[in-house]
XYZ file of C-alpha atoms in Angstrom:
600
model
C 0.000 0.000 0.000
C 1.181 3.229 -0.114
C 0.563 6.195 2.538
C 2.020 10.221 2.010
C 4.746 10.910 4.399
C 3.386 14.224 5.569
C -0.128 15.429 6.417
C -2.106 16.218 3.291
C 0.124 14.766 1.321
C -3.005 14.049 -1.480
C -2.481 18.163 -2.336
C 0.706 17.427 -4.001
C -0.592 14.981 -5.873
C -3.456 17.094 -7.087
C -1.452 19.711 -7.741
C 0.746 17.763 -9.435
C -2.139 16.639 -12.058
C -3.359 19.788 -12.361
C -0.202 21.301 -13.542
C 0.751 18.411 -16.275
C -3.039 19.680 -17.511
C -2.052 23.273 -17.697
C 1.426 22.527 -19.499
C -0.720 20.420 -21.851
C -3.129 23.263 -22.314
C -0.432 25.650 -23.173
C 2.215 23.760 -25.548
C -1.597 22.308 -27.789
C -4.095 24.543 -27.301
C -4.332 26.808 -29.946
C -0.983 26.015 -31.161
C -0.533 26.901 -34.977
C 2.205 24.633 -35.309
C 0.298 21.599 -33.967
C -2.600 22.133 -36.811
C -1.100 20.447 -39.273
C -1.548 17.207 -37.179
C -4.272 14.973 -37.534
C -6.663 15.342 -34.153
C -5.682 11.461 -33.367
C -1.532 12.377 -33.176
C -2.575 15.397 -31.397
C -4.209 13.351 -28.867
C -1.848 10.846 -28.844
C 1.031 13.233 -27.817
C -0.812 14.968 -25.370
C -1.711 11.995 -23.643
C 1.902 11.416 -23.623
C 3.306 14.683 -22.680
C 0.957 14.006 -19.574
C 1.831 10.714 -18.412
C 5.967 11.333 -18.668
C 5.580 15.051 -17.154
C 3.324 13.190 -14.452
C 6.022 10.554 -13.680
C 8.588 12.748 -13.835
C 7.299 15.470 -11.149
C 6.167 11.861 -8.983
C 9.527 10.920 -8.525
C 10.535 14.377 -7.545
C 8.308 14.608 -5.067
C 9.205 10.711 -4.002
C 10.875 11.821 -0.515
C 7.412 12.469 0.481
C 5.772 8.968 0.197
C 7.046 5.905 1.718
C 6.051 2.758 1.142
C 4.604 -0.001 3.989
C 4.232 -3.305 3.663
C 2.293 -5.130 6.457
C 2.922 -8.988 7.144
C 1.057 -10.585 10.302
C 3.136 -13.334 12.074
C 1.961 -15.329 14.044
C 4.035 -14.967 17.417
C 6.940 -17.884 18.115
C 5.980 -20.524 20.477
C 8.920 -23.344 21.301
C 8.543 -26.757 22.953
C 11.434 -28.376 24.026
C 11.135 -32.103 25.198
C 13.166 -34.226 27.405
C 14.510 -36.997 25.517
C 17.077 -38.686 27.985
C 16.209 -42.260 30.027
C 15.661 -41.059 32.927
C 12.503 -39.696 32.678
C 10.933 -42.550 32.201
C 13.146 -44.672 35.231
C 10.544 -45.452 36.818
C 8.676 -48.684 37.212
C 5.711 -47.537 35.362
C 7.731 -46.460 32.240
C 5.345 -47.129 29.840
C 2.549 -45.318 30.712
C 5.100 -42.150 31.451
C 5.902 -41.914 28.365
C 2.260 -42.494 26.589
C 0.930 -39.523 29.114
C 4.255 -38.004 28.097
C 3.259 -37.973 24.636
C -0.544 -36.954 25.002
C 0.390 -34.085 26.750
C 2.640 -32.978 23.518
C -0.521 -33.893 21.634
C -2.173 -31.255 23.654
C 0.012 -28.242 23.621
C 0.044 -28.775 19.605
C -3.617 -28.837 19.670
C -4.028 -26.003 21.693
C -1.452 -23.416 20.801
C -1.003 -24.790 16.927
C -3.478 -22.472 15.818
C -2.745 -19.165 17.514
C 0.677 -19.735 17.700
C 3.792 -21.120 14.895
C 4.526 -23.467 16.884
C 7.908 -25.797 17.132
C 9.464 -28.705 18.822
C 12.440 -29.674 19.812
C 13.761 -32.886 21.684
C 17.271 -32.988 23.228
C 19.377 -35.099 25.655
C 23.375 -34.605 24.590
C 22.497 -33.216 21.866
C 19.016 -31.057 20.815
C 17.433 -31.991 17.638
C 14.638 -30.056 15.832
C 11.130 -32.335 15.624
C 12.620 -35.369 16.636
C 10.782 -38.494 18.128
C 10.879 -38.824 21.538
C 12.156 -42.169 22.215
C 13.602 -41.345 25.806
C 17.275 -42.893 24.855
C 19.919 -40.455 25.439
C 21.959 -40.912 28.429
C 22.725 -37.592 28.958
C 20.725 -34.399 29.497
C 22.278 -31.064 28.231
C 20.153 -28.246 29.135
C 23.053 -25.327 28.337
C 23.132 -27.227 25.233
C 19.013 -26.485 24.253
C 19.434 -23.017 24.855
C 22.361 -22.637 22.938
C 20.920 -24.613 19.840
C 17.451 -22.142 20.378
C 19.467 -18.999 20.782
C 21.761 -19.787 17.710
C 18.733 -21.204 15.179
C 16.307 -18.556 16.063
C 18.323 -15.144 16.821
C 16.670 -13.208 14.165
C 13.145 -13.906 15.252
C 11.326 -13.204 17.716
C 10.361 -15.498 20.452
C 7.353 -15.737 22.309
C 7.825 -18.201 25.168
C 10.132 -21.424 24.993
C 8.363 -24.244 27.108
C 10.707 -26.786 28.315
C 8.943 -30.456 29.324
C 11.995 -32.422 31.460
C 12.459 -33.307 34.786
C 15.367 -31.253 35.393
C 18.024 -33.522 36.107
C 21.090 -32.108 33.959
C 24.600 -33.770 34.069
C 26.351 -32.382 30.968
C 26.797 -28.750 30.469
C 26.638 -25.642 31.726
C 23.920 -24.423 34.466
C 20.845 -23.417 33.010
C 19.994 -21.206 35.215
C 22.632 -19.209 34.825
C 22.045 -19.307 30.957
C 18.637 -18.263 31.244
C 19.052 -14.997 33.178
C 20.621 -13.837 30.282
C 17.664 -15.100 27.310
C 15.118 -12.364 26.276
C 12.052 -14.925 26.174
C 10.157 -15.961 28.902
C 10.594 -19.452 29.821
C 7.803 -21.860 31.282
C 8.535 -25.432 32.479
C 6.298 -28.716 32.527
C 7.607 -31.362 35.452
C 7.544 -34.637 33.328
C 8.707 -38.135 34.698
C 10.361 -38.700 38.290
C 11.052 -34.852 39.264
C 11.130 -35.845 42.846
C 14.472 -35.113 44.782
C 15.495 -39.097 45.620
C 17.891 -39.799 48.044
C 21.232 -40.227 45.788
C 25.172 -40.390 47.047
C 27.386 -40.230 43.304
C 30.238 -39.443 42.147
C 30.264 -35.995 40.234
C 34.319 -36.005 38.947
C 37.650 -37.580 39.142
C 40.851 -35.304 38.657
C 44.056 -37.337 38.015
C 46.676 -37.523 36.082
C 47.111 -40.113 33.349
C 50.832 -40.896 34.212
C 53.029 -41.741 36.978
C 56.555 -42.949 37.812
C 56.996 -46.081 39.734
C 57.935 -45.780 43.586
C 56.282 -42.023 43.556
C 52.417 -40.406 44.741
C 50.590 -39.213 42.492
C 47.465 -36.907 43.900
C 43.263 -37.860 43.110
C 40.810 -35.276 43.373
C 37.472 -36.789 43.672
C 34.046 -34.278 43.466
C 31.238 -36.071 45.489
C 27.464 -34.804 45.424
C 25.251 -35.836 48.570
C 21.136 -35.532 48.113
C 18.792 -35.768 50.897
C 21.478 -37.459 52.789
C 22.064 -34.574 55.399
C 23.708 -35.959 58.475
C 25.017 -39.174 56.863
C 28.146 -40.404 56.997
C 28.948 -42.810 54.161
C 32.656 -44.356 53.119
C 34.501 -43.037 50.158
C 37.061 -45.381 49.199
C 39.769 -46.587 46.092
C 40.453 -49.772 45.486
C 42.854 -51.995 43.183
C 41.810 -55.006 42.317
C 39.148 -55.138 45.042
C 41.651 -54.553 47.743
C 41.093 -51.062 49.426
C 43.825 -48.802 49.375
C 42.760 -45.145 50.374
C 39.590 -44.326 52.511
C 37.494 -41.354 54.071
C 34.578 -40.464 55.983
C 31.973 -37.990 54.006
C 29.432 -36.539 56.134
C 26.414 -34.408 54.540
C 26.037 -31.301 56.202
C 22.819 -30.210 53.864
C 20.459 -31.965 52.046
C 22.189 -30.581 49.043
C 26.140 -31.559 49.615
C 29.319 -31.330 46.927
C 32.406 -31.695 48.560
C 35.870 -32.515 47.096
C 38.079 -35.274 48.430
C 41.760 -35.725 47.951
C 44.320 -38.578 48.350
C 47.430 -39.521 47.541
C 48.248 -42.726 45.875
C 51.214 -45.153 45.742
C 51.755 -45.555 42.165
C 53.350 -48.925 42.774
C 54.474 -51.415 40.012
C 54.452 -50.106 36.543
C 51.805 -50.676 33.876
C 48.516 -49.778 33.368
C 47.002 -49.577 36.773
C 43.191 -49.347 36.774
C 41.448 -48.171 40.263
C 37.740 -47.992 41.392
C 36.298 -45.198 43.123
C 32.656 -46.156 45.216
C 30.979 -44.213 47.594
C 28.675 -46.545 49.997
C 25.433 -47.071 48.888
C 22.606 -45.560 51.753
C 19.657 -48.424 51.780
C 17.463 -45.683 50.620
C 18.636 -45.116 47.432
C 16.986 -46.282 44.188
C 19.872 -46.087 41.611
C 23.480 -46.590 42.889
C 25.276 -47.470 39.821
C 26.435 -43.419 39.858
C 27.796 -44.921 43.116
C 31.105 -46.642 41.527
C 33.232 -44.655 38.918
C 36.862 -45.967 37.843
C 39.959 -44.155 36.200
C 43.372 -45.485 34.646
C 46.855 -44.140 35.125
C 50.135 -45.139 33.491
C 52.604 -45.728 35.706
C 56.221 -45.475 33.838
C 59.432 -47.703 35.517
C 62.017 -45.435 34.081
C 63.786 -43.505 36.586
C 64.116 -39.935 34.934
C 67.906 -38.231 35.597
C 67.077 -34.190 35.800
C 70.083 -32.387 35.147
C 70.074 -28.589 36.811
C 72.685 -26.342 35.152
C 73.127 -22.608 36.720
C 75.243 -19.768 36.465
C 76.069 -19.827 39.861
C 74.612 -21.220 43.449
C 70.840 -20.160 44.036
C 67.957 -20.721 46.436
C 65.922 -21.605 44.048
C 68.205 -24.405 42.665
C 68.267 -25.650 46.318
C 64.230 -25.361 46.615
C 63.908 -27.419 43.465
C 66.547 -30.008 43.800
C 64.938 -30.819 47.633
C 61.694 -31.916 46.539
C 62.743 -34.021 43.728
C 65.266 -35.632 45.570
C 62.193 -36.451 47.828
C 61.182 -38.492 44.988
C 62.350 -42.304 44.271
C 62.095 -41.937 40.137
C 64.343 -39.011 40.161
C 67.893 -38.550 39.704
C 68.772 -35.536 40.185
C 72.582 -33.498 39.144
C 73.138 -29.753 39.875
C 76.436 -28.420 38.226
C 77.469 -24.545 38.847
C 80.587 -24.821 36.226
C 81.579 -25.710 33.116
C 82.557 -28.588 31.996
C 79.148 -29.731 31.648
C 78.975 -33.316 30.853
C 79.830 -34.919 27.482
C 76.620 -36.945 26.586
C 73.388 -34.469 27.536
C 70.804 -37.335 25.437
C 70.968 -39.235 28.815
C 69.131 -36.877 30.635
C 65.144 -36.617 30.868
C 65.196 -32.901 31.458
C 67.622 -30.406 31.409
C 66.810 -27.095 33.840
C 68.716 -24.166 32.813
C 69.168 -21.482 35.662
C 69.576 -18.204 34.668
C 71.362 -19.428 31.633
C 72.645 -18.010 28.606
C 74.818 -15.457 30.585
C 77.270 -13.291 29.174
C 80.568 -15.636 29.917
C 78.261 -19.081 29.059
C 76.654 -19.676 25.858
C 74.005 -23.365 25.091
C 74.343 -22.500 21.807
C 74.723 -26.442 21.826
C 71.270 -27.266 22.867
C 69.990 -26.337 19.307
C 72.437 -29.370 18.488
C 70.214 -32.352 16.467
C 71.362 -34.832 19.368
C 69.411 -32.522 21.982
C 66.280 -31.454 19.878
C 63.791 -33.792 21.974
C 65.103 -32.863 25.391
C 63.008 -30.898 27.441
C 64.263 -27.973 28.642
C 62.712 -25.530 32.147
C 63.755 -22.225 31.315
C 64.441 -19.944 34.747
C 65.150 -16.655 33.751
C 66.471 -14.125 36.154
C 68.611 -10.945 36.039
C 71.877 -12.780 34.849
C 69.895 -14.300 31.759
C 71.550 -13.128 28.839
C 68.269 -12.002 26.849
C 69.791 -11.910 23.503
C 71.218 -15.169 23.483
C 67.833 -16.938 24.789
C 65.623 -14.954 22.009
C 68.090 -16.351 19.480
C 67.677 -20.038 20.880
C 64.021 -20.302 19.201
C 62.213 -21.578 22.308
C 58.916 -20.289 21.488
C 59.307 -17.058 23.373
C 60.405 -13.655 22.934
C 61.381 -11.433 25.724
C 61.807 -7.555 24.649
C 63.309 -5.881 27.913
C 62.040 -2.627 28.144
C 63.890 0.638 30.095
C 63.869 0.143 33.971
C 64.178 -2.065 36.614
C 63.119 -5.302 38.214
C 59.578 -5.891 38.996
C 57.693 -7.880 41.584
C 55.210 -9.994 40.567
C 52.609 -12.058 42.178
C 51.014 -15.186 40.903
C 47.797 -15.182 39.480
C 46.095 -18.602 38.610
C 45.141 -19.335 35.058
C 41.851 -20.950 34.991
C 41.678 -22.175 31.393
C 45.282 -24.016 32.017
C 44.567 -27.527 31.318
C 47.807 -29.473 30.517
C 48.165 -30.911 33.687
C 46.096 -31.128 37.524
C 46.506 -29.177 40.276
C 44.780 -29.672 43.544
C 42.441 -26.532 45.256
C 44.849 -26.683 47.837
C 47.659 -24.998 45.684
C 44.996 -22.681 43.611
C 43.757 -21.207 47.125
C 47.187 -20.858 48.392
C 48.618 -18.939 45.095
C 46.752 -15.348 45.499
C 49.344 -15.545 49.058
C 52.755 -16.275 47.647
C 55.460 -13.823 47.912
C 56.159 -12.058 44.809
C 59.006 -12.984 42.201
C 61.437 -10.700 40.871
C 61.033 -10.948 37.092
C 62.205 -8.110 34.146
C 60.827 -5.185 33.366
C 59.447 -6.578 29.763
C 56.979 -7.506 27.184
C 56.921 -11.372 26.266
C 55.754 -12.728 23.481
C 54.357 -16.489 23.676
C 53.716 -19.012 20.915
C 50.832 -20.441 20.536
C 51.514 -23.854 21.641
C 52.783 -21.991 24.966
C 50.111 -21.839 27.772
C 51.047 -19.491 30.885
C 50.084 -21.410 34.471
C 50.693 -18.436 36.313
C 50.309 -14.626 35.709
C 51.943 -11.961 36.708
C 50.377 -9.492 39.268
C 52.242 -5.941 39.225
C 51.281 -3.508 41.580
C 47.789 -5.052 42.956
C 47.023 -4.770 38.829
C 46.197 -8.253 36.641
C 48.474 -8.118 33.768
C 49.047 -10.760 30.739
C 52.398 -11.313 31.325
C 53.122 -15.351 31.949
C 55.054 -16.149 35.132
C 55.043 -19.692 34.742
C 54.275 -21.197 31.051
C 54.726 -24.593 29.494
C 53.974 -26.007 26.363
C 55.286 -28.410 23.259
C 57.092 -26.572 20.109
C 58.436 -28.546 17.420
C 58.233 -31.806 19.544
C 60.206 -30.314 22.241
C 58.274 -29.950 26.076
C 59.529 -26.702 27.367
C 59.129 -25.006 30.723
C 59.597 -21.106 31.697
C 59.594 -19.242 34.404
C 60.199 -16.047 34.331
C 61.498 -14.575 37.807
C 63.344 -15.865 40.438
C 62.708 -16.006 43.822
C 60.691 -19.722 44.074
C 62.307 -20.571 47.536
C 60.176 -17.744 49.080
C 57.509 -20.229 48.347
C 58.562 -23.020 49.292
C 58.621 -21.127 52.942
C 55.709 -19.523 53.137
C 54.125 -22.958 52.124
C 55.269 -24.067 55.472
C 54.333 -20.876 56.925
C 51.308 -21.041 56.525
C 50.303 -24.855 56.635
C 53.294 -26.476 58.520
C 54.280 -28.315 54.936
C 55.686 -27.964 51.989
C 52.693 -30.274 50.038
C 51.889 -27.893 47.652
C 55.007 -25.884 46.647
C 56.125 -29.954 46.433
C 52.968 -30.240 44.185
C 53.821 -27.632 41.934
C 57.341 -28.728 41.087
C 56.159 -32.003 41.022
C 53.406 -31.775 38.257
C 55.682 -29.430 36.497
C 58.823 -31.909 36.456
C 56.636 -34.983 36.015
C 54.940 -33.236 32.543
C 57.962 -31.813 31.215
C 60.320 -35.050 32.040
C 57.628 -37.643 30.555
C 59.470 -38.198 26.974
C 56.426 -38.842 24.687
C 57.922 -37.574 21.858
C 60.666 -40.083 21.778
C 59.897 -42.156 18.589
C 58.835 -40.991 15.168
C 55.357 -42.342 15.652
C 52.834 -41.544 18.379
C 49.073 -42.236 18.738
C 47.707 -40.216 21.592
C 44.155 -41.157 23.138
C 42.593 -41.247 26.383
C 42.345 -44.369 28.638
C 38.486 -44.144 29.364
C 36.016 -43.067 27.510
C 32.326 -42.635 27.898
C 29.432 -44.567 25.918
C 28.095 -41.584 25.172
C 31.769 -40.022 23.844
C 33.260 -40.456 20.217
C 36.875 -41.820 20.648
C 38.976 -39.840 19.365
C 42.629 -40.351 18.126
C 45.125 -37.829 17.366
C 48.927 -39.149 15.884
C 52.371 -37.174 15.054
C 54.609 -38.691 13.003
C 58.143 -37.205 12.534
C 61.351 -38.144 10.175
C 64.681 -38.478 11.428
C 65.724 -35.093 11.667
C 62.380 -34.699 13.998
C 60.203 -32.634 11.571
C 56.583 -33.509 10.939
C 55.355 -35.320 8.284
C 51.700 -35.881 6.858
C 51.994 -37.047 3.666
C 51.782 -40.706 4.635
C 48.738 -42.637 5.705
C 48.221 -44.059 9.152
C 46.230 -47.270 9.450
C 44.413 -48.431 12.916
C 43.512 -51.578 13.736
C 40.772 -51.344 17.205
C 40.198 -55.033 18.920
C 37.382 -55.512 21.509
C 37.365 -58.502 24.234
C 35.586 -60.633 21.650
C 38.397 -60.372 18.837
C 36.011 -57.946 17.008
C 38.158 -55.848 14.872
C 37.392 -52.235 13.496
C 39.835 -50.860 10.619
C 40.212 -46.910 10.268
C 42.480 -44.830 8.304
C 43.717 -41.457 9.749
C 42.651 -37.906 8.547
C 45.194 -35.353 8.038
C 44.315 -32.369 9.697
C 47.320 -29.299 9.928
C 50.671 -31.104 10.796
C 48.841 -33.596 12.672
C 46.644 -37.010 11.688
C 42.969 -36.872 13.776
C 40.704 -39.504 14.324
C 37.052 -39.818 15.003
C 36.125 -43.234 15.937
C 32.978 -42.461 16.578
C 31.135 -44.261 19.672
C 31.951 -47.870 20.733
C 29.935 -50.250 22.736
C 31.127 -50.836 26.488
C 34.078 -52.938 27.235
C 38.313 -52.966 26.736
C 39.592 -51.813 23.895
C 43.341 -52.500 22.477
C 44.509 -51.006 19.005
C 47.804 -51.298 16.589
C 48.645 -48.241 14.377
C 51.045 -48.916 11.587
C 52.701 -46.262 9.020
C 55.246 -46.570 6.448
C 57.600 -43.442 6.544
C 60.820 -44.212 3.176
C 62.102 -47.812 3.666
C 61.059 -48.010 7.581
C 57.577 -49.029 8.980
C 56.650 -47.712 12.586
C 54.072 -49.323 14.726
């Protein structure tokens, strides 16, 4: 339709007829030229004189007329069902899920007319009209809102009406997720949506290797429900002897607690150990009762080397707790000469070092390419010399002096476990002295620790690790770690978590997985409801990667059932999907032919 843009806008037009007529009237009427025309070409040209001088003066005056166009939608109504098992875990599943499915019946009935109307059903994953067959294992609310926020952000919705019993384990909290959605959101209790009496175990922290004759720490997250005043056993076992215990008590009806232990890594292999809280008699399901994890547990004992450029604290901080520990050898040499064969070592820790008077221009030596390598940098470091090394990072010194820096936890750091212990006790530790500078981190280099200057948060890394060219590498960038180490025992009588610290640091950076040519990482356990995925790295002699080959993968079940794959190349690197596997232990072979040699 179209509507004048300013009151009376209909004048105009008039006026705008009426003056095409009087033009007309003057260039024909009584024109002597115009006589010698026929009276049908004289009409014909006036008629078009009009028409064009009409147009014409129209789309002058178009700025005032706009045009509307009126479409009525009907407003957005979304259903979102439920589709996991346990809403219908009940005895009387059956008839759950036909008055499950009449009452869908109903809303479409009811609102299909008024409203546009759509369903969704979701469990891990949310899927747009799908059947409800109640077979997911997991429910992902964070995951619905997502999907509804992504597929319908240029609409506008209604209300979003969410049938479920509201029993999430995957994902983030919806409730946190909804504060921040513009549509209204109704809910429809469907299945069991009573709070049951339930003891399970919410998450296990651990590392996936170990070295024979050491600890290595567990952090197990335990949720309590309606179990306020109970005290139930948490305990690990090996097989099914008991080897660490505790005593949970609820203080709420509504009780997460974490629980750590310590546990002798013992013989070396693959070491598999069970996790069960006990079962209360009142409980209905206690299979989330038991949970189980695997750990690696290496017999090599590693030989740390520690070269300085000079005594040091620090050097004495570090070398005490791994000396604490059976799997480690540990050498500390001030002066040169350092020894002749460095490939014997695990991990080389360079204090302070390149200085002016001593140069490791020889660690960029082929021999020494896979050694890793814990940077400590400090006010004798020789910043030239260690930019030139290639490391992965760049310090630029700037004008000035010395800072001190505090330690800041990185949250997203993820390459290996620390305890809540050490995280509370970080914001506390005395500062380090590190260079006034800018760094500059690869990629592949993840900062642990940032630096805190002057009660102000700042990017800098104080502790970073990370993997560059197939070489683990460690940094930290101050010295002063023996301060630590004390007020560890200052405040707690021990030195468990400075101890933890060096330990997790040493253990990652010492653990020589790039060794061969060939590696196939993977994760021990994986969930029913996980794709396994494989990731591989294959590397020619003088340790660069290579991805022109192809990597075969042979996966073997208990039953002899075999399952062939054939890597992906993805980047530098091979990837796998697997996709999802049925319960049970799994073994695999992984074969590639790089020139004349074949790996396995």
């Amino acid at each position: 339709m179209i509507s004048f843009g300013i009151k009376y806008g209909w004048l105009f037009l008039l006026l705008v007829l009426l003056a095409a007529i009087g033009i007309i009237l003057l260039m024909y009427y009584r024109n002597k030229n115009s006589k010698e025309l026929t009276r049908g070409q004289r009409t014909l040209l006036i008629f078009l004189r009009f028409i064009s001088f009409s147009l014409i003066a129209f789309l002058l005056l178009s700025p005032f007329f706009q045009t509307l166009k009126r479409t009525v939608q009907r407003p957005l109504v979304i259903a979102a069902w439920d589709n996991s098992n346990s809403i219908v875990s009940t005895e009387d599943s059956v008839s759950i899920s036909e008055e499950i499915k009449q009452i869908k019946n109903t809303i479409t009935q009811t609102l299909g007319e008024e409203y546009r109307l759509v369903h969704y059903v979701f469990g891990q994953e949310t899927s747009f009209e799908g059947d409800l067959s109640f077979s997911e294992k997991k429910s992902d609310y964070g995951n619905l809102f997502s999907t509804l926020t992504n597929n319908h952000f240029n609409e506008k919705i209604g209300a979003v009406i969410v049938a479920g019993d509201g029993i999430y384990n995957q994902g983030r909290n919806p409730l946190n997720m909804i504060n921040n959605n513009t549509f209204p959101v109704y809910t429809i209790g469907i299945g069991d949506t009573t709070e049951t009496t339930d003891a399970r175990i919410q998450n296990i922290r651990v590392n996936r290797t170990a070295f024979s004759g050491n600890r290595f720490p567990v952090e197990i997250d335990v949720v309590l429900s309606q179990l306020q005043d109970v005290t139930l056993s948490l305990s690990i076992s090996e097989n099914g002897q008991q080897i660490a215990e505790t005593l949970i008590t609820a203080g709420s009806n509504n009780s997460f607690s974490t629980h750590n232990f310590l546990i002798d890594a013992g013989q070396p292999g693959l070491k598999q150990l069970v996790v069960e809280i006990e079962p209360d008699e009142r409980e209905r399901n206690t299979k989330n009762n038991q949970s189980s994890f695997v750990v690696n547990i290496m017999e090599d004992k590693q030989n740390i080397l520690i070269l300085s450029a000079g005594p040091h604290p620090d050097i004495g901080a570090i070398a005490n707790t791994l000396e604490q520990q059976d799997s480690y050898d540990v050498t500390v040499i001030h002066e040169e000469p350092y020894p002749a064969d460095l490939s014997d070592f695990n991990l080389i820790i360079l204090h302070q070092l390149p200085t002016a008077g001593k140069s490791i221009r020889w660690l960029t030596s082929n021999e020494l390419t896979k050694i890793p390598m814990l940077f400590i940098i400090g006010p004798k470091t020789l910043i030239p010399q260690f930019n030139a090394l290639g490391t992965g990072v760049t310090i630029e010194p700037l004008p000035g002096s010395r800072e001190d820096a505090q330690a800041i936890i990185n949250p997203a750091f993820g390459t290996f476990t620390l305890s809540e212990q050490f995280r509370e006790l970080v914001p506390g530790f005395p500062p380090l002295q590190t260079l006034y500078a800018n760094y500059h981190l690869d990629p592949d280099i993840t900062p642990l620790l940032y630096q805190k200057i002057k009660n102000i948060e700042t990017g800098k890394p104080l502790v970073a690790t990370g993997v560059l060219n197939g070489r683990k590498t460690g940094f930290i960038f101050g010295e002063g770690l023996w301060k630590w180490r004390l007020y560890n025992f200052y405040t707690g009588h021990t030195h468990n978590q400075f101890n933890e610290l060096i330990n997790q640091s040493i253990q990652y950076l010492a653990l020589r997985e790039n060794e061969d040519n060939f590696i196939i990482n993977f994760e021990p356990v994986y969930a029913e409801t996980d794709d396994v995925i494989f990731t591989a790295e294959l590397y020619n002699d003088a340790f660069e990667r290579v991805t022109g080959e192809e990597i075969n993968i042979t996966i073997s079940n208990e039953l002899n059932d075999t399952f062939h794959f054939t890597f992906d190349t993805r980047n530098d690197s091979y990837f796998l999907n697997a996709g999802r596997l049925f319960v049970g232990t799994y073994s695999f072979v992984g074969e590639v032919v790089l020139g004349e040699q074949k790996h396995t």
